[in-house]
Amino acid sequence: MFKKILIANRGEIALRIIRACKELGIRTVAVYSEADASSLHVRFADEVVCIGPPPSYQSYMNIPQLISAAEVTNSDAIHPGYGFLAENAYFAEICQSCGIHFIGPSSEMISNLGDKAYAKSAMMQAGVPVVPGSQGILKDIATAKKSALEIGLPVMLKATAGGGGRGIRIVRELTELEKAFQTAQAEAKAAFNNPDLYMEKYIENPRHVEVQILGDNFGKIIALGERDCSIQRKLQKLIEESPSPVVDQELRTRMENMAIRGAQQVNYRSAGTIEFLLDTDGNFYFMEMNTRIQVEHPVTEMVFGLDLVKEQIKLAAGYPMEDYVKNRRMEGHAIECRINAEDPYKGFRPCPGEIMAFHVPGGPGVRIDTHVYVPYKIPPYYDSLMAKVITHGRTREEALGRMERVFDEFVIEGVESTIPFHQKVIRNEKFRSGDYNVKFVENFKFQ
Ligand code: ADP
Ligand code: ADP
Ligand code: MG
C-alpha cells in the first residue's frame, strides 16, 4: 500500500481524500495556494506545501510545482480529485516518469477517453449505442454543414476536449451554424487549449443517467448502478440521485452491461463513469466517459455502502477487486444537492466572502461533505461549491423528506447559497414524482 499520498486539489474533495487516506493508514500531503492557507484540507493533512499564488494555473494546475512538492515530501502517489489536473494525460505521464503513482488510469487511457470523439468511436466498436453524430472531428464549417444535414437538425456542437459543460452549442437552424461553430471553437480553445469540435444529434428532453464503474489491474470490471444527474443548470449538475426514478432493474442491468462492455473494450482500470443520455422512449446512448472520481460519487457510496475513494486508492496500489465490492447490492435511495456560494435570486451570481455562521445538520441518513467553517473566507478564484448534502433513505420519499429537514436546519450566514433553490425543487410536484429531464431547471419558475 502507498505510504504517503499528495492531494493535488482543494476544497471538499481534498478533505474527502484525506479522510479515505486516514482510514487506510496512509500519510497525507496537502498542497495549497496562497488563497487557501486557512482551508480545512490544510489543517487536517499530515504535511502541507504552499504551491503558489491564487490563480489555479499558477498553483493547483502548476505541474512542476506539484511534482517538486511530491518529491520533497517523498510522496509515493498523487490523488488528483476532480477538476484541475484530474483528466490531464500529460500530468499523469509526468507522474509516471517521476516514479510517482497517479491515482487514476494510465496517461494513455486518459488521453484516449478524454478525446470525446475518439471515445465514441471506441464505444461504437464495442457495440455500445452512441448518440448519432459526425465521424470524428469537424474539419471546418463546410464539413459541419454537411454533417448537420446528414444527422438532421437540431444538432449539438461539442468540444472534443470538453468538460464542465463548456464548449457546447445547440444548433436548431442551419443559419445559426456558422456563429455557433465559431463561438464553441473559441470557448474550447480558451478553456481546453484545443478548438476541435464534433457534432451530435440533439436529443430532445433526455435524462442524464450515468453508470459508476470500478476496474482492477487484472481485468475485472464491475458496475455499481446508476446516478440520475438530469437536474442541471447550463449543462452543470445541481442535484443527483441513485437509483434513477425511471430506471428499473431490467434497464439497469442493460446499462451496467453496456458500461462494462465499453470499459472492457479499452481495458479500463480505476474508478470511472460512463455517461449516457436516456431518451423519452427508453433508449440510451453513450455520451462520454470520465476517468476520475466524480463530484456526485457519494450517492453511489450511500446506496452501496462502499467507500469509492478507498477502493480507488486500493485499485491504484494494485490490489485485486475484493469480493465484498463485487457482491455489493443497492439498498435504498440517495440524493445529493450541491450547495454553491451563489445567489439563486440573482441569476446564480457567485458570491464569495466570509462565512459568519455555519451550522451543519445531522441525524439519521444525512451526510455533509464540506470544507467550510466559521470564519472561513470563500475565495473568488475557484468554483463556488461550498457543501454537498447527501441524504439516504429506505425509499426516495424518505430521502427527500430528510433533505427537506436538512434544509430547515442548515444555517449559512455571510454569503448567499443555492439552498432556497434546492428547497423549491425538492418540493416541486414534478420533481417529487420523478418526472423530470435535463430541461427541468430551464423551465422551472423559481421566483
Ligand atoms: P462531475 O461529472 O464530476 O459532476 P463536472 O463536469 O461537474 O463533473 O466537473 C467537476 C468539476 O471539475 C467542476 O468543478 C468543474 O468546473 C471542473 N471541471 C470539469 N471539467 C474540467 C476541465 N476540463 N477543466 C477544468 N475544470 C473542469
Ligand atoms: P461535459 O464533458 O461538459 O460534461 P457532456 O458530453 O457530458 O459534456 O454533456 C453535458 C450535458 O449536455 C449533458 O449532461 C446533457 O445535459 C447535455 N447534452 C450533451 N449531449 C447532448 C445531446 N446530444 N443531446 C442533448 N443534450 C445533450
Ligand atoms: Mg459530462
XYZ file of C-alpha atoms and ligand atoms in Angstrom:
502
model
C 0.000 0.000 0.000
C 1.090 3.613 -0.529
C 2.813 5.247 2.450
C 2.119 8.847 1.566
C -0.297 10.474 -0.859
C -0.137 14.050 -2.085
C -3.562 15.503 -2.848
C -3.422 17.798 -5.879
C -6.711 19.546 -5.138
C -8.584 21.743 -2.675
C -11.995 22.173 -1.052
C -14.348 19.395 -0.098
C -12.757 16.786 -2.363
C -9.291 17.310 -0.840
C -10.842 16.739 2.576
C -12.723 13.701 1.291
C -9.478 12.143 0.054
C -7.671 12.914 3.342
C -10.434 11.055 5.187
C -10.025 7.982 2.974
C -6.237 8.046 3.430
C -6.528 8.316 7.207
C -8.789 5.297 7.345
C -6.309 3.360 5.202
C -3.374 4.409 7.414
C -1.751 6.460 4.640
C 0.002 9.756 5.416
C -1.256 12.808 3.508
C 0.297 15.894 1.984
C -1.967 18.864 1.258
C -0.935 21.446 -1.303
C -2.489 24.880 -1.194
C -2.443 28.208 -2.968
C -1.860 31.456 -1.072
C -5.649 31.967 -1.099
C -6.249 28.673 0.729
C -3.789 28.888 3.642
C -6.608 28.680 6.195
C -8.526 25.934 4.394
C -9.545 22.778 6.278
C -7.702 20.425 3.932
C -4.527 22.209 5.001
C -5.374 21.808 8.675
C -6.192 18.105 8.513
C -3.312 16.841 6.358
C -0.134 15.438 7.934
C 2.117 17.701 5.869
C 1.469 20.821 3.830
C 3.185 22.593 0.956
C 2.302 26.012 -0.450
C 2.454 25.743 -4.232
C 1.903 29.295 -5.401
C -0.375 32.289 -5.916
C -4.192 32.057 -6.038
C -4.889 31.610 -9.789
C -5.207 27.871 -10.413
C -2.865 27.781 -13.394
C -0.141 29.048 -11.045
C -0.979 26.647 -8.214
C -3.364 23.683 -8.449
C -2.588 23.242 -12.141
C 1.119 24.029 -11.890
C 2.674 20.668 -12.772
C 6.352 21.444 -11.932
C 5.331 22.793 -8.505
C 3.181 19.741 -7.751
C 5.887 17.296 -8.784
C 8.529 19.035 -6.680
C 6.108 19.126 -3.724
C 5.663 15.364 -4.136
C 9.420 14.879 -4.363
C 10.397 16.967 -1.324
C 7.759 15.251 0.797
C 8.682 11.818 -0.530
C 5.104 11.061 -1.578
C 4.694 7.820 -3.459
C 1.355 8.717 -5.075
C -0.754 11.699 -6.168
C -4.539 11.831 -5.981
C -5.896 14.437 -8.420
C -9.536 14.583 -7.179
C -11.863 16.069 -9.827
C -11.392 19.154 -11.984
C -7.930 20.766 -12.208
C -5.494 18.065 -13.437
C -7.710 15.033 -12.846
C -8.091 14.346 -16.574
C -4.814 15.773 -17.759
C -2.928 12.997 -19.557
C 0.322 14.963 -19.582
C 0.246 15.278 -15.785
C -0.357 11.532 -15.394
C 2.562 10.876 -17.737
C 4.908 13.182 -15.807
C 3.919 11.447 -12.555
C 4.665 8.085 -14.144
C 8.044 9.190 -15.447
C 8.982 10.575 -11.993
C 8.117 7.267 -10.343
C 5.027 8.662 -8.617
C 1.770 6.689 -8.851
C -1.051 8.710 -10.401
C -4.305 7.562 -8.786
C -6.349 7.015 -11.912
C -5.935 5.176 -15.204
C -2.794 5.407 -17.371
C -1.975 8.627 -19.207
C -2.691 6.875 -22.498
C -6.165 5.889 -21.319
C -6.898 9.428 -20.099
C -5.770 10.905 -23.368
C -7.830 8.486 -25.458
C -11.031 8.720 -23.430
C -10.630 12.472 -22.792
C -10.896 12.884 -26.548
C -14.661 12.561 -26.640
C -14.892 11.972 -30.383
C -12.340 9.148 -30.094
C -14.084 7.669 -27.045
C -17.324 7.494 -29.011
C -15.719 5.524 -31.812
C -14.133 3.121 -29.293
C -17.565 2.551 -27.731
C -19.157 2.006 -31.137
C -16.610 -0.701 -31.832
C -17.564 -2.364 -28.560
C -21.206 -2.397 -29.651
C -22.262 0.271 -27.150
C -25.034 2.523 -28.535
C -23.727 6.088 -29.015
C -25.506 9.350 -29.807
C -25.652 9.524 -33.632
C -23.235 12.146 -34.912
C -20.280 13.167 -37.024
C -17.457 10.753 -37.671
C -14.798 12.323 -35.502
C -13.654 15.929 -35.624
C -15.279 18.513 -37.936
C -12.568 19.933 -40.158
C -14.335 23.227 -40.941
C -17.723 24.929 -41.222
C -18.487 23.331 -44.591
C -17.976 19.862 -43.124
C -20.102 20.855 -40.144
C -22.920 21.927 -42.512
C -22.737 18.655 -44.382
C -22.798 16.727 -41.110
C -25.780 18.706 -39.826
C -27.741 17.862 -42.974
C -26.866 14.182 -42.688
C -27.673 13.937 -38.974
C -30.755 16.150 -39.204
C -31.428 19.281 -37.130
C -31.328 20.074 -34.296
C -27.721 19.135 -33.563
C -25.174 19.865 -30.878
C -21.628 21.050 -31.443
C -19.316 19.742 -28.720
C -15.676 20.315 -27.839
C -13.795 17.028 -28.091
C -11.647 18.011 -25.088
C -14.658 19.413 -23.217
C -15.764 19.139 -19.620
C -17.859 21.008 -17.092
C -20.472 21.803 -19.761
C -18.213 24.177 -21.669
C -17.672 24.373 -25.438
C -21.173 23.101 -26.250
C -23.755 24.767 -28.558
C -27.194 23.715 -29.758
C -27.942 24.417 -33.402
C -31.617 24.422 -34.389
C -31.362 26.189 -37.773
C -28.678 25.922 -40.443
C -28.337 29.714 -40.373
C -27.138 29.540 -36.748
C -24.415 27.033 -37.510
C -21.563 29.318 -38.514
C -21.784 31.529 -35.428
C -22.254 28.558 -33.097
C -19.244 26.831 -34.645
C -17.052 29.875 -34.137
C -18.120 30.559 -30.545
C -17.871 26.911 -29.483
C -14.434 26.708 -31.068
C -13.253 29.868 -29.308
C -14.616 28.663 -25.967
C -12.957 25.272 -26.389
C -9.650 26.849 -27.343
C -9.736 29.133 -24.302
C -10.887 26.504 -21.810
C -9.094 23.386 -23.023
C -6.421 24.729 -25.373
C -7.985 22.550 -28.087
C -10.546 24.050 -30.518
C -11.625 20.725 -32.088
C -15.377 20.118 -32.302
C -17.591 17.165 -33.139
C -21.325 17.012 -33.769
C -24.176 15.031 -32.276
C -27.866 14.678 -32.862
C -29.596 16.835 -30.276
C -31.737 14.521 -28.190
C -34.900 16.313 -27.038
C -35.731 16.184 -23.325
C -33.317 13.414 -22.362
C -32.249 12.358 -18.909
C -28.591 12.231 -17.962
C -28.042 8.780 -16.452
C -24.514 7.595 -15.716
C -23.029 4.311 -14.537
C -20.238 4.079 -11.955
C -17.606 1.504 -12.729
C -14.504 0.126 -10.994
C -11.732 -1.797 -12.710
C -8.711 -3.518 -11.183
C -5.322 -4.184 -12.757
C -6.289 -7.785 -13.558
C -9.125 -7.123 -15.990
C -12.007 -7.336 -13.510
C -14.567 -4.592 -14.151
C -17.788 -4.090 -12.197
C -20.651 -1.583 -12.408
C -22.269 -0.001 -9.366
C -25.677 1.070 -10.594
C -26.658 4.431 -11.994
C -26.958 8.067 -10.978
C -29.566 10.359 -12.471
C -27.975 13.792 -12.958
C -30.710 15.446 -15.022
C -31.184 18.417 -12.695
C -28.711 20.719 -14.427
C -28.324 24.416 -14.959
C -26.331 25.487 -18.017
C -25.270 21.859 -18.503
C -23.852 21.701 -14.970
C -25.224 19.275 -12.420
C -27.068 20.549 -9.340
C -28.883 17.503 -7.953
C -28.035 13.834 -8.426
C -29.749 10.693 -7.216
C -29.331 6.950 -7.177
C -31.199 4.945 -8.284
C -32.790 6.937 -11.116
C -36.567 7.194 -10.623
C -37.095 5.885 -14.167
C -34.596 3.026 -14.318
C -35.981 -0.400 -13.456
C -33.884 -3.497 -12.811
C -34.107 -4.645 -16.414
C -32.860 -1.318 -17.801
C -30.234 -1.058 -15.051
C -28.784 -4.420 -15.991
C -28.647 -3.424 -19.669
C -26.950 -0.100 -18.883
C -24.487 -1.738 -16.495
C -23.656 -4.419 -19.040
C -23.038 -1.818 -21.757
C -20.866 0.230 -19.395
C -18.828 -2.861 -18.526
C -18.525 -3.837 -22.177
C -17.293 -0.342 -23.079
C -14.793 -0.292 -20.229
C -13.534 -3.745 -21.182
C -13.037 -2.629 -24.769
C -10.462 -0.078 -23.583
C -9.062 -2.243 -20.742
C -10.175 0.312 -18.204
C -8.651 0.456 -14.723
C -9.529 2.561 -11.669
C -12.821 4.284 -10.843
C -14.650 5.808 -13.780
C -18.051 6.891 -15.018
C -19.813 6.179 -18.267
C -22.347 8.902 -19.029
C -25.436 8.059 -21.060
C -28.379 10.029 -22.375
C -31.689 8.268 -21.858
C -34.358 9.378 -24.338
C -38.109 9.544 -23.793
C -38.553 6.126 -25.469
C -36.195 4.406 -23.037
C -33.241 4.185 -25.454
C -29.859 5.081 -24.020
C -26.752 6.338 -25.771
C -23.134 6.689 -24.660
C -22.150 10.341 -24.290
C -18.719 10.393 -22.635
C -16.522 8.711 -20.098
C -14.992 10.450 -17.075
C -11.764 8.833 -15.929
C -11.822 10.147 -12.365
C -13.852 10.238 -9.180
C -16.910 12.440 -9.684
C -18.451 15.161 -7.586
C -21.584 13.061 -7.154
C -19.842 9.793 -6.138
C -21.370 9.900 -2.603
C -24.869 8.922 -3.777
C -23.422 5.658 -5.082
C -21.483 5.200 -1.835
C -24.654 5.617 0.198
C -26.739 3.074 -1.701
C -23.929 0.522 -1.971
C -22.395 1.066 1.469
C -18.946 1.420 -0.106
C -16.129 3.950 0.100
C -15.277 4.577 -3.543
C -12.220 6.710 -2.799
C -10.706 3.985 -0.610
C -11.449 1.407 -3.306
C -9.945 3.683 -5.970
C -6.742 4.034 -3.912
C -6.515 0.278 -3.326
C -7.006 -0.425 -7.030
C -4.255 2.077 -7.887
C -1.943 0.309 -5.438
C -2.519 -2.903 -7.392
C -4.960 -4.719 -5.107
C -7.393 -7.036 -6.889
C -11.090 -6.209 -6.590
C -12.331 -7.699 -3.339
C -15.379 -9.943 -3.016
C -17.314 -7.556 -0.782
C -17.081 -4.965 -3.575
C -18.029 -7.424 -6.314
C -21.025 -8.738 -4.387
C -22.468 -5.448 -3.189
C -26.197 -4.762 -3.739
C -28.018 -1.454 -3.930
C -30.073 -0.561 -0.905
C -32.499 2.322 -0.506
C -32.223 5.673 -2.211
C -29.728 8.564 -2.017
C -29.902 12.177 -3.213
C -27.224 14.855 -3.378
C -27.726 18.620 -3.569
C -24.739 20.795 -4.448
C -24.749 23.892 -2.238
C -22.940 26.687 -4.053
C -21.985 30.151 -2.831
C -24.251 31.679 -5.472
C -27.331 33.857 -5.328
C -30.212 31.985 -6.968
C -32.307 35.186 -6.866
C -29.719 36.982 -8.997
C -29.082 34.530 -11.807
C -26.828 32.310 -9.686
C -24.212 35.042 -9.442
C -21.211 33.727 -7.452
C -20.842 35.429 -4.075
C -17.524 34.728 -2.420
C -16.961 36.184 1.031
C -16.611 35.446 4.718
C -18.794 32.858 6.425
C -20.246 34.380 9.604
C -22.317 31.430 10.775
C -22.370 27.818 9.623
C -24.488 25.151 11.223
C -24.240 21.705 9.685
C -27.287 19.461 10.169
C -27.009 15.804 11.147
C -29.222 12.935 12.193
C -30.078 9.619 10.554
C -29.303 9.194 6.863
C -27.515 12.548 6.479
C -24.025 13.118 5.136
C -22.498 16.534 4.544
C -19.181 16.923 2.755
C -17.829 20.420 3.232
C -14.610 22.312 3.838
C -16.443 25.363 5.207
C -16.330 26.596 8.832
C -16.544 29.906 10.693
C -14.784 32.239 9.846
C -13.762 30.644 6.529
C -13.500 33.027 3.610
C -14.676 31.640 0.273
C -12.049 32.799 -2.215
C -13.200 34.213 -5.553
C -10.681 32.215 -7.599
C -12.220 28.749 -7.711
C -15.597 27.130 -8.271
C -18.302 28.046 -5.799
C -19.128 24.618 -4.337
C -19.481 25.061 -0.549
C -21.012 21.793 0.540
C -22.615 18.633 -0.736
C -25.647 17.437 1.167
C -26.383 13.762 0.711
C -29.370 12.044 2.264
C -30.133 8.357 2.246
C -33.433 6.681 2.982
C -35.171 3.353 2.641
C -37.244 4.921 -0.134
C -36.948 8.012 -2.352
C -39.694 9.648 -0.284
C -37.707 9.119 2.892
C -34.509 10.512 1.337
C -36.430 13.570 0.093
C -38.076 14.084 3.482
C -34.656 14.047 5.085
C -33.395 16.579 2.557
C -36.258 18.928 3.463
C -35.434 18.559 7.143
C -31.727 19.216 6.473
C -32.549 22.471 4.712
C -34.684 23.578 7.647
C -31.703 23.054 9.951
C -28.894 24.345 7.730
C -27.630 27.800 8.735
C -25.267 29.684 6.428
C -24.624 33.376 7.046
C -22.271 35.763 5.309
C -22.795 34.563 1.751
C -25.834 33.659 -0.327
C -26.366 29.990 -1.106
C -28.343 27.838 -3.500
C -30.352 26.297 -0.625
C -33.575 28.265 -1.396
C -33.412 26.925 -4.932
C -32.947 23.339 -3.755
C -35.804 23.665 -1.279
C -38.146 24.677 -4.061
C -37.042 21.897 -6.389
C -37.332 19.252 -3.676
C -40.923 20.364 -3.000
C -41.889 20.598 -6.655
C -44.584 18.123 -7.662
C -42.942 17.074 -10.922
C -39.593 16.533 -9.281
C -41.296 14.715 -6.441
C -42.927 12.307 -8.860
C -39.601 11.654 -10.619
C -40.928 13.176 -13.838
C -38.045 15.424 -14.890
C -35.324 15.696 -17.538
C -32.326 17.934 -18.339
C -34.712 20.775 -19.284
C -36.286 20.869 -15.819
C -34.325 23.835 -14.418
C -34.695 25.884 -17.603
C -38.486 25.568 -17.384
C -38.633 25.906 -13.601
C -40.284 29.030 -12.170
C -38.000 29.638 -9.218
C -39.038 33.146 -8.242
P -18.926 15.694 -12.484
O -19.240 14.917 -13.717
O -17.992 15.046 -11.525
O -20.119 16.290 -11.875
P -18.352 18.233 -13.550
O -18.427 18.135 -15.027
O -19.447 18.892 -12.807
O -18.050 16.791 -13.039
O -16.991 18.867 -13.145
C -16.422 18.647 -11.875
C -15.535 19.799 -11.538
O -14.464 19.850 -12.412
C -16.219 21.126 -11.607
O -15.685 21.933 -10.593
C -15.828 21.643 -12.991
O -15.804 23.040 -13.013
C -14.456 21.036 -13.140
N -14.093 20.634 -14.495
C -14.687 19.697 -15.248
N -14.027 19.534 -16.402
C -12.981 20.374 -16.387
C -11.911 20.675 -17.285
N -11.772 20.047 -18.443
N -11.025 21.622 -16.923
C -11.146 22.247 -15.752
N -12.119 22.005 -14.872
C -13.018 21.089 -15.162
P -19.189 17.629 -20.418
O -17.944 16.918 -20.871
O -19.059 19.101 -20.460
O -19.704 17.048 -19.129
P -21.242 16.105 -21.809
O -20.944 15.492 -23.119
O -21.237 15.196 -20.634
O -20.250 17.312 -21.564
O -22.640 16.872 -21.875
C -23.051 17.720 -20.839
C -24.567 17.824 -20.813
O -25.059 18.354 -22.049
C -25.292 16.510 -20.641
O -25.415 16.129 -19.275
C -26.648 16.810 -21.292
O -27.485 17.533 -20.410
C -26.280 17.740 -22.429
N -26.072 17.015 -23.705
C -24.902 16.519 -24.146
N -25.031 15.932 -25.350
C -26.333 16.061 -25.699
C -27.107 15.666 -26.843
N -26.564 15.034 -27.872
N -28.430 15.969 -26.847
C -28.999 16.619 -25.801
N -28.328 17.027 -24.721
C -27.004 16.748 -24.637
Mg -20.284 15.067 -18.817
